[in-house]
């Protein structure tokens, strides 16, 4: 915790409680920390719900406080600016992808070669609204000076995603499971398919798609096997490149 966060936690203690004990006990500090983090999560959840349904510019700190059922001043005990709330949503999303990729890597080590790519697609397509929101937030915050360190952390997490995918792709190429092409062909193809799926979810020209969840699942299944050895054809080829002698 930063000094600012600890200051906010201790400030939540009433003056009378502080007078009753010269120093907060470990149990009391843990309880205050628990309450503080729970309230912070409530603020982020309220902001997320508003941002998914409204224009970013229309979502104010006052609206977030009202949605969370707390005072505006209390929000500022957790986040100094609206930008800090927005980038927190980005960080939480990227961390959730990291967690899922780590799980996929463990599954891959146990013998499931498609586990990592499946984890990637499931992470992005489980909530297309959130994925698209994070992209909009990134466009908005890219030059924000008050959250430079948080944006740097977002970039670091994304690089870890790329490293995780590249490590597994390189291994699968070596094992003869994926086509022997530069590893970034595979990772960028995964990104393109996931990105296209998110855009498809919001495409109004196609009308209402009633089975979007099943469709996202189908796209995920395509992503898991995409790039497998024997599938790559170049223009004019009559057989997969990998089978040519």
PDB file of C-alpha atoms in Angstrom:
ATOM      1  CA  UNK A   1       0.000   0.000   0.000  1.00  0.00           C
ATOM      2  CA  UNK A   2       1.124   3.541  -0.715  1.00  0.00           C
ATOM      3  CA  UNK A   3       1.373   6.166   2.007  1.00  0.00           C
ATOM      4  CA  UNK A   4      -1.761   7.796   0.593  1.00  0.00           C
ATOM      5  CA  UNK A   5      -3.741   4.550   0.851  1.00  0.00           C
ATOM      6  CA  UNK A   6      -2.606   3.854   4.410  1.00  0.00           C
ATOM      7  CA  UNK A   7      -3.458   7.422   5.359  1.00  0.00           C
ATOM      8  CA  UNK A   8      -6.951   6.959   3.962  1.00  0.00           C
ATOM      9  CA  UNK A   9      -7.413   3.681   5.811  1.00  0.00           C
ATOM     10  CA  UNK A  10      -6.351   5.164   9.135  1.00  0.00           C
ATOM     11  CA  UNK A  11      -8.492   8.238   8.511  1.00  0.00           C
ATOM     12  CA  UNK A  12     -11.514   5.949   8.413  1.00  0.00           C
ATOM     13  CA  UNK A  13     -11.012   5.197  12.093  1.00  0.00           C
ATOM     14  CA  UNK A  14     -13.043   7.488  14.312  1.00  0.00           C
ATOM     15  CA  UNK A  15     -11.176   9.812  16.665  1.00  0.00           C
ATOM     16  CA  UNK A  16     -12.716   8.055  19.630  1.00  0.00           C
ATOM     17  CA  UNK A  17     -11.426   4.675  18.469  1.00  0.00           C
ATOM     18  CA  UNK A  18      -7.978   6.106  17.954  1.00  0.00           C
ATOM     19  CA  UNK A  19      -7.980   7.519  21.475  1.00  0.00           C
ATOM     20  CA  UNK A  20      -8.964   4.150  22.896  1.00  0.00           C
ATOM     21  CA  UNK A  21      -5.749   2.592  21.649  1.00  0.00           C
ATOM     22  CA  UNK A  22      -2.430   4.335  21.272  1.00  0.00           C
ATOM     23  CA  UNK A  23      -1.648   2.166  18.270  1.00  0.00           C
ATOM     24  CA  UNK A  24      -4.075   0.129  16.140  1.00  0.00           C
ATOM     25  CA  UNK A  25      -3.729  -3.588  16.743  1.00  0.00           C
ATOM     26  CA  UNK A  26      -2.817  -5.905  13.874  1.00  0.00           C
ATOM     27  CA  UNK A  27      -6.379  -7.261  13.864  1.00  0.00           C
ATOM     28  CA  UNK A  28      -7.894  -3.791  13.635  1.00  0.00           C
ATOM     29  CA  UNK A  29      -5.563  -2.806  10.817  1.00  0.00           C
ATOM     30  CA  UNK A  30      -6.427  -5.961   8.896  1.00  0.00           C
ATOM     31  CA  UNK A  31     -10.138  -5.273   9.372  1.00  0.00           C
ATOM     32  CA  UNK A  32      -9.801  -1.671   8.216  1.00  0.00           C
ATOM     33  CA  UNK A  33      -7.799  -2.847   5.208  1.00  0.00           C
ATOM     34  CA  UNK A  34     -10.502  -5.379   4.368  1.00  0.00           C
ATOM     35  CA  UNK A  35     -13.223  -2.733   4.564  1.00  0.00           C
ATOM     36  CA  UNK A  36     -11.142  -0.284   2.539  1.00  0.00           C
ATOM     37  CA  UNK A  37     -10.487  -2.788  -0.257  1.00  0.00           C
ATOM     38  CA  UNK A  38     -14.117  -3.909  -0.346  1.00  0.00           C
ATOM     39  CA  UNK A  39     -15.269  -0.308  -0.727  1.00  0.00           C
ATOM     40  CA  UNK A  40     -12.672   0.313  -3.419  1.00  0.00           C
ATOM     41  CA  UNK A  41     -13.908  -2.721  -5.360  1.00  0.00           C
ATOM     42  CA  UNK A  42     -17.442  -1.367  -5.006  1.00  0.00           C
ATOM     43  CA  UNK A  43     -16.361   1.946  -6.549  1.00  0.00           C
ATOM     44  CA  UNK A  44     -14.663   0.216  -9.471  1.00  0.00           C
ATOM     45  CA  UNK A  45     -17.688  -2.030 -10.038  1.00  0.00           C
ATOM     46  CA  UNK A  46     -20.033   0.966 -10.055  1.00  0.00           C
ATOM     47  CA  UNK A  47     -17.790   2.838 -12.485  1.00  0.00           C
ATOM     48  CA  UNK A  48     -17.593  -0.163 -14.783  1.00  0.00           C
ATOM     49  CA  UNK A  49     -21.358  -0.587 -14.905  1.00  0.00           C
ATOM     50  CA  UNK A  50     -21.825   3.077 -15.753  1.00  0.00           C
ATOM     51  CA  UNK A  51     -19.081   3.150 -18.380  1.00  0.00           C
ATOM     52  CA  UNK A  52     -20.461   0.129 -20.221  1.00  0.00           C
ATOM     53  CA  UNK A  53     -23.892   1.727 -20.515  1.00  0.00           C
ATOM     54  CA  UNK A  54     -22.975   5.421 -20.902  1.00  0.00           C
ATOM     55  CA  UNK A  55     -20.553   7.662 -22.753  1.00  0.00           C
ATOM     56  CA  UNK A  56     -17.239   7.982 -20.911  1.00  0.00           C
ATOM     57  CA  UNK A  57     -17.514  11.777 -20.710  1.00  0.00           C
ATOM     58  CA  UNK A  58     -20.927  11.534 -19.053  1.00  0.00           C
ATOM     59  CA  UNK A  59     -19.675   9.314 -16.247  1.00  0.00           C
ATOM     60  CA  UNK A  60     -18.546  11.637 -13.471  1.00  0.00           C
ATOM     61  CA  UNK A  61     -17.095  10.938 -10.042  1.00  0.00           C
ATOM     62  CA  UNK A  62     -20.413  12.125  -8.585  1.00  0.00           C
ATOM     63  CA  UNK A  63     -22.316   9.556 -10.655  1.00  0.00           C
ATOM     64  CA  UNK A  64     -19.912   6.824  -9.632  1.00  0.00           C
ATOM     65  CA  UNK A  65     -20.286   7.743  -5.960  1.00  0.00           C
ATOM     66  CA  UNK A  66     -24.075   7.721  -6.259  1.00  0.00           C
ATOM     67  CA  UNK A  67     -24.055   4.360  -8.029  1.00  0.00           C
ATOM     68  CA  UNK A  68     -21.778   2.910  -5.342  1.00  0.00           C
ATOM     69  CA  UNK A  69     -23.933   4.361  -2.579  1.00  0.00           C
ATOM     70  CA  UNK A  70     -21.138   6.370  -0.969  1.00  0.00           C
ATOM     71  CA  UNK A  71     -20.144  10.009  -0.707  1.00  0.00           C
ATOM     72  CA  UNK A  72     -18.120  11.726  -3.407  1.00  0.00           C
ATOM     73  CA  UNK A  73     -15.462  12.647  -0.859  1.00  0.00           C
ATOM     74  CA  UNK A  74     -15.067   8.991   0.044  1.00  0.00           C
ATOM     75  CA  UNK A  75     -14.271   8.145  -3.573  1.00  0.00           C
ATOM     76  CA  UNK A  76     -11.342  10.571  -3.404  1.00  0.00           C
ATOM     77  CA  UNK A  77      -9.911   8.626  -0.467  1.00  0.00           C
ATOM     78  CA  UNK A  78      -9.326   5.838  -2.972  1.00  0.00           C
ATOM     79  CA  UNK A  79      -8.772   7.638  -6.275  1.00  0.00           C
ATOM     80  CA  UNK A  80      -7.470  11.180  -6.673  1.00  0.00           C
ATOM     81  CA  UNK A  81      -8.938  11.596 -10.161  1.00  0.00           C
ATOM     82  CA  UNK A  82     -11.450  10.022 -12.505  1.00  0.00           C
ATOM     83  CA  UNK A  83      -8.519   8.898 -14.650  1.00  0.00           C
ATOM     84  CA  UNK A  84      -7.251   6.781 -11.760  1.00  0.00           C
ATOM     85  CA  UNK A  85     -10.571   4.941 -11.709  1.00  0.00           C
ATOM     86  CA  UNK A  86     -10.496   4.424 -15.473  1.00  0.00           C
ATOM     87  CA  UNK A  87      -6.967   3.065 -15.530  1.00  0.00           C
ATOM     88  CA  UNK A  88      -7.785   0.789 -12.588  1.00  0.00           C
ATOM     89  CA  UNK A  89     -10.450  -0.841 -14.779  1.00  0.00           C
ATOM     90  CA  UNK A  90      -7.810  -1.357 -17.464  1.00  0.00           C
ATOM     91  CA  UNK A  91      -5.369  -2.842 -14.967  1.00  0.00           C
ATOM     92  CA  UNK A  92      -7.944  -5.207 -13.496  1.00  0.00           C
ATOM     93  CA  UNK A  93      -8.870  -6.427 -16.974  1.00  0.00           C
ATOM     94  CA  UNK A  94      -5.273  -7.044 -18.025  1.00  0.00           C
ATOM     95  CA  UNK A  95      -4.567  -8.813 -14.730  1.00  0.00           C
ATOM     96  CA  UNK A  96      -7.549 -11.102 -15.306  1.00  0.00           C
ATOM     97  CA  UNK A  97      -6.125 -12.065 -18.708  1.00  0.00           C
ATOM     98  CA  UNK A  98      -2.742 -12.739 -17.078  1.00  0.00           C
ATOM     99  CA  UNK A  99      -4.350 -15.021 -14.518  1.00  0.00           C
ATOM    100  CA  UNK A 100      -6.209 -16.957 -17.194  1.00  0.00           C
ATOM    101  CA  UNK A 101      -3.091 -17.274 -19.373  1.00  0.00           C
ATOM    102  CA  UNK A 102      -1.134 -18.596 -16.401  1.00  0.00           C
ATOM    103  CA  UNK A 103      -3.825 -21.235 -15.891  1.00  0.00           C
ATOM    104  CA  UNK A 104      -3.637 -22.066 -19.594  1.00  0.00           C
ATOM    105  CA  UNK A 105       0.132 -22.506 -19.381  1.00  0.00           C
ATOM    106  CA  UNK A 106      -0.269 -24.960 -16.523  1.00  0.00           C
ATOM    107  CA  UNK A 107      -2.864 -26.912 -18.514  1.00  0.00           C
ATOM    108  CA  UNK A 108      -0.543 -26.908 -21.525  1.00  0.00           C
ATOM    109  CA  UNK A 109       2.285 -28.358 -19.419  1.00  0.00           C
ATOM    110  CA  UNK A 110      -0.075 -31.213 -18.543  1.00  0.00           C
ATOM    111  CA  UNK A 111      -0.605 -32.041 -22.211  1.00  0.00           C
ATOM    112  CA  UNK A 112      -3.236 -29.683 -23.628  1.00  0.00           C
ATOM    113  CA  UNK A 113      -1.486 -27.798 -26.469  1.00  0.00           C
ATOM    114  CA  UNK A 114      -4.463 -25.523 -27.149  1.00  0.00           C
ATOM    115  CA  UNK A 115      -4.958 -24.423 -23.541  1.00  0.00           C
ATOM    116  CA  UNK A 116      -3.099 -21.116 -23.824  1.00  0.00           C
ATOM    117  CA  UNK A 117      -4.834 -19.888 -26.967  1.00  0.00           C
ATOM    118  CA  UNK A 118      -8.166 -21.020 -25.519  1.00  0.00           C
ATOM    119  CA  UNK A 119      -7.447 -19.024 -22.367  1.00  0.00           C
ATOM    120  CA  UNK A 120      -6.647 -15.951 -24.453  1.00  0.00           C
ATOM    121  CA  UNK A 121      -9.850 -16.123 -26.491  1.00  0.00           C
ATOM    122  CA  UNK A 122     -12.039 -16.904 -23.493  1.00  0.00           C
ATOM    123  CA  UNK A 123     -10.531 -13.971 -21.603  1.00  0.00           C
ATOM    124  CA  UNK A 124     -11.290 -11.488 -24.374  1.00  0.00           C
ATOM    125  CA  UNK A 125     -14.616 -12.862 -25.601  1.00  0.00           C
ATOM    126  CA  UNK A 126     -16.269 -13.668 -22.268  1.00  0.00           C
ATOM    127  CA  UNK A 127     -17.337 -10.008 -22.012  1.00  0.00           C
ATOM    128  CA  UNK A 128     -16.976  -8.215 -25.359  1.00  0.00           C
ATOM    129  CA  UNK A 129     -18.429  -5.052 -23.795  1.00  0.00           C
ATOM    130  CA  UNK A 130     -15.568  -4.904 -21.305  1.00  0.00           C
ATOM    131  CA  UNK A 131     -12.937  -5.645 -23.936  1.00  0.00           C
ATOM    132  CA  UNK A 132     -14.204  -2.828 -26.122  1.00  0.00           C
ATOM    133  CA  UNK A 133     -14.473  -0.449 -23.172  1.00  0.00           C
ATOM    134  CA  UNK A 134     -10.833  -1.068 -22.256  1.00  0.00           C
ATOM    135  CA  UNK A 135      -9.829  -0.237 -25.817  1.00  0.00           C
ATOM    136  CA  UNK A 136     -11.779   3.032 -25.630  1.00  0.00           C
ATOM    137  CA  UNK A 137     -10.218   3.863 -22.274  1.00  0.00           C
ATOM    138  CA  UNK A 138      -6.766   3.245 -23.692  1.00  0.00           C
ATOM    139  CA  UNK A 139      -7.429   5.655 -26.576  1.00  0.00           C
ATOM    140  CA  UNK A 140      -8.619   8.259 -24.115  1.00  0.00           C
ATOM    141  CA  UNK A 141      -5.871   7.890 -21.528  1.00  0.00           C
ATOM    142  CA  UNK A 142      -2.828   7.278 -23.711  1.00  0.00           C
ATOM    143  CA  UNK A 143      -1.435  10.784 -23.088  1.00  0.00           C
ATOM    144  CA  UNK A 144      -2.729  11.286 -19.528  1.00  0.00           C
ATOM    145  CA  UNK A 145       0.193  12.528 -17.438  1.00  0.00           C
ATOM    146  CA  UNK A 146      -1.432  11.920 -14.054  1.00  0.00           C
ATOM    147  CA  UNK A 147      -1.460   8.141 -14.514  1.00  0.00           C
ATOM    148  CA  UNK A 148       1.808   7.537 -16.365  1.00  0.00           C
ATOM    149  CA  UNK A 149       2.986   4.883 -13.914  1.00  0.00           C
ATOM    150  CA  UNK A 150      -0.293   2.963 -14.141  1.00  0.00           C
ATOM    151  CA  UNK A 151      -0.217   3.056 -17.947  1.00  0.00           C
ATOM    152  CA  UNK A 152       3.346   1.767 -17.830  1.00  0.00           C
ATOM    153  CA  UNK A 153       2.091  -1.120 -15.691  1.00  0.00           C
ATOM    154  CA  UNK A 154      -0.631  -1.866 -18.259  1.00  0.00           C
ATOM    155  CA  UNK A 155       2.070  -2.050 -20.942  1.00  0.00           C
ATOM    156  CA  UNK A 156       4.198  -4.315 -18.763  1.00  0.00           C
ATOM    157  CA  UNK A 157       1.315  -6.709 -18.205  1.00  0.00           C
ATOM    158  CA  UNK A 158       0.545  -6.826 -21.920  1.00  0.00           C
ATOM    159  CA  UNK A 159       4.168  -7.616 -22.696  1.00  0.00           C
ATOM    160  CA  UNK A 160       3.908 -10.508 -20.255  1.00  0.00           C
ATOM    161  CA  UNK A 161       0.870 -11.751 -22.232  1.00  0.00           C
ATOM    162  CA  UNK A 162       2.923 -11.606 -25.430  1.00  0.00           C
ATOM    163  CA  UNK A 163       5.826 -13.407 -23.775  1.00  0.00           C
ATOM    164  CA  UNK A 164       3.546 -16.156 -22.478  1.00  0.00           C
ATOM    165  CA  UNK A 165       1.991 -16.696 -25.892  1.00  0.00           C
ATOM    166  CA  UNK A 166       5.352 -16.545 -27.676  1.00  0.00           C
ATOM    167  CA  UNK A 167       6.900 -19.105 -25.322  1.00  0.00           C
ATOM    168  CA  UNK A 168       4.110 -21.584 -25.915  1.00  0.00           C
ATOM    169  CA  UNK A 169       3.928 -20.901 -29.677  1.00  0.00           C
ATOM    170  CA  UNK A 170       7.669 -21.473 -30.071  1.00  0.00           C
ATOM    171  CA  UNK A 171       7.388 -24.779 -28.222  1.00  0.00           C
ATOM    172  CA  UNK A 172       4.404 -25.925 -30.302  1.00  0.00           C
ATOM    173  CA  UNK A 173       6.234 -25.041 -33.520  1.00  0.00           C
ATOM    174  CA  UNK A 174       9.194 -27.088 -32.310  1.00  0.00           C
ATOM    175  CA  UNK A 175       6.885 -29.986 -31.449  1.00  0.00           C
ATOM    176  CA  UNK A 176       5.446 -29.909 -34.963  1.00  0.00           C
ATOM    177  CA  UNK A 177       1.950 -28.955 -33.798  1.00  0.00           C
ATOM    178  CA  UNK A 178       1.874 -25.443 -35.266  1.00  0.00           C
ATOM    179  CA  UNK A 179       2.971 -24.300 -38.680  1.00  0.00           C
ATOM    180  CA  UNK A 180       6.665 -23.408 -38.857  1.00  0.00           C
ATOM    181  CA  UNK A 181       6.293 -19.695 -39.470  1.00  0.00           C
ATOM    182  CA  UNK A 182       7.553 -16.736 -37.383  1.00  0.00           C
ATOM    183  CA  UNK A 183       5.890 -16.980 -33.960  1.00  0.00           C
ATOM    184  CA  UNK A 184       4.373 -13.515 -34.240  1.00  0.00           C
ATOM    185  CA  UNK A 185       2.320 -14.723 -37.229  1.00  0.00           C
ATOM    186  CA  UNK A 186       0.468 -16.977 -34.824  1.00  0.00           C
ATOM    187  CA  UNK A 187       0.088 -14.461 -31.977  1.00  0.00           C
ATOM    188  CA  UNK A 188      -1.041 -11.644 -34.262  1.00  0.00           C
ATOM    189  CA  UNK A 189      -3.506 -13.969 -35.982  1.00  0.00           C
ATOM    190  CA  UNK A 190      -4.990 -14.756 -32.571  1.00  0.00           C
ATOM    191  CA  UNK A 191      -5.245 -11.042 -31.818  1.00  0.00           C
ATOM    192  CA  UNK A 192      -6.880 -10.339 -35.197  1.00  0.00           C
ATOM    193  CA  UNK A 193      -9.487 -13.067 -34.755  1.00  0.00           C
ATOM    194  CA  UNK A 194     -10.335 -11.952 -31.215  1.00  0.00           C
ATOM    195  CA  UNK A 195     -10.478  -8.311 -32.291  1.00  0.00           C
ATOM    196  CA  UNK A 196     -12.742  -9.183 -35.196  1.00  0.00           C
ATOM    197  CA  UNK A 197     -15.022 -11.168 -32.889  1.00  0.00           C
ATOM    198  CA  UNK A 198     -15.398  -8.177 -30.561  1.00  0.00           C
ATOM    199  CA  UNK A 199     -16.220  -5.913 -33.515  1.00  0.00           C
ATOM    200  CA  UNK A 200     -18.692  -8.486 -34.801  1.00  0.00           C
ATOM    201  CA  UNK A 201     -20.451  -8.480 -31.441  1.00  0.00           C
ATOM    202  CA  UNK A 202     -21.238  -4.774 -31.861  1.00  0.00           C
ATOM    203  CA  UNK A 203     -21.871  -4.731 -35.615  1.00  0.00           C
ATOM    204  CA  UNK A 204     -25.341  -3.269 -36.152  1.00  0.00           C
ATOM    205  CA  UNK A 205     -25.488  -4.018 -39.883  1.00  0.00           C
ATOM    206  CA  UNK A 206     -25.808  -7.747 -39.193  1.00  0.00           C
ATOM    207  CA  UNK A 207     -28.914  -7.265 -37.090  1.00  0.00           C
ATOM    208  CA  UNK A 208     -29.501  -8.891 -33.727  1.00  0.00           C
ATOM    209  CA  UNK A 209     -27.606 -12.145 -33.254  1.00  0.00           C
ATOM    210  CA  UNK A 210     -29.550 -14.111 -30.699  1.00  0.00           C
ATOM    211  CA  UNK A 211     -26.912 -16.763 -30.009  1.00  0.00           C
ATOM    212  CA  UNK A 212     -23.916 -14.479 -29.476  1.00  0.00           C
ATOM    213  CA  UNK A 213     -22.566 -16.533 -26.580  1.00  0.00           C
ATOM    214  CA  UNK A 214     -22.560 -19.691 -28.701  1.00  0.00           C
ATOM    215  CA  UNK A 215     -21.009 -17.742 -31.581  1.00  0.00           C
ATOM    216  CA  UNK A 216     -18.172 -16.486 -29.359  1.00  0.00           C
ATOM    217  CA  UNK A 217     -17.621 -20.062 -28.230  1.00  0.00           C
ATOM    218  CA  UNK A 218     -17.430 -21.231 -31.846  1.00  0.00           C
ATOM    219  CA  UNK A 219     -14.913 -18.504 -32.695  1.00  0.00           C
ATOM    220  CA  UNK A 220     -12.864 -19.564 -29.670  1.00  0.00           C
ATOM    221  CA  UNK A 221     -12.789 -23.151 -30.931  1.00  0.00           C
ATOM    222  CA  UNK A 222     -11.539 -21.911 -34.308  1.00  0.00           C
ATOM    223  CA  UNK A 223      -8.851 -19.865 -32.562  1.00  0.00           C
ATOM    224  CA  UNK A 224      -7.614 -22.888 -30.623  1.00  0.00           C
ATOM    225  CA  UNK A 225      -6.880 -24.897 -33.809  1.00  0.00           C
ATOM    226  CA  UNK A 226      -5.958 -21.949 -36.036  1.00  0.00           C
ATOM    227  CA  UNK A 227      -2.416 -22.299 -37.345  1.00  0.00           C
ATOM    228  CA  UNK A 228      -2.153 -26.018 -36.689  1.00  0.00           C
ATOM    229  CA  UNK A 229       0.329 -27.792 -38.923  1.00  0.00           C
ATOM    230  CA  UNK A 230      -1.144 -28.773 -42.269  1.00  0.00           C
ATOM    231  CA  UNK A 231      -3.553 -25.837 -42.571  1.00  0.00           C
ATOM    232  CA  UNK A 232      -1.314 -23.195 -44.130  1.00  0.00           C
ATOM    233  CA  UNK A 233      -1.878 -22.649 -47.858  1.00  0.00           C
ATOM    234  CA  UNK A 234      -0.211 -20.028 -49.993  1.00  0.00           C
ATOM    235  CA  UNK A 235      -1.816 -18.584 -53.116  1.00  0.00           C
ATOM    236  CA  UNK A 236      -1.864 -21.253 -55.841  1.00  0.00           C
ATOM    237  CA  UNK A 237      -0.963 -24.089 -53.486  1.00  0.00           C
ATOM    238  CA  UNK A 238      -2.787 -27.357 -53.979  1.00  0.00           C
ATOM    239  CA  UNK A 239      -1.619 -28.738 -50.677  1.00  0.00           C
ATOM    240  CA  UNK A 240      -0.638 -27.311 -47.295  1.00  0.00           C
ATOM    241  CA  UNK A 241       2.783 -25.703 -47.229  1.00  0.00           C
ATOM    242  CA  UNK A 242       3.981 -27.963 -44.434  1.00  0.00           C
ATOM    243  CA  UNK A 243       3.251 -31.081 -46.530  1.00  0.00           C
ATOM    244  CA  UNK A 244       5.215 -29.919 -49.572  1.00  0.00           C
ATOM    245  CA  UNK A 245       8.535 -31.646 -50.106  1.00  0.00           C
TER     246      UNK A 245
END
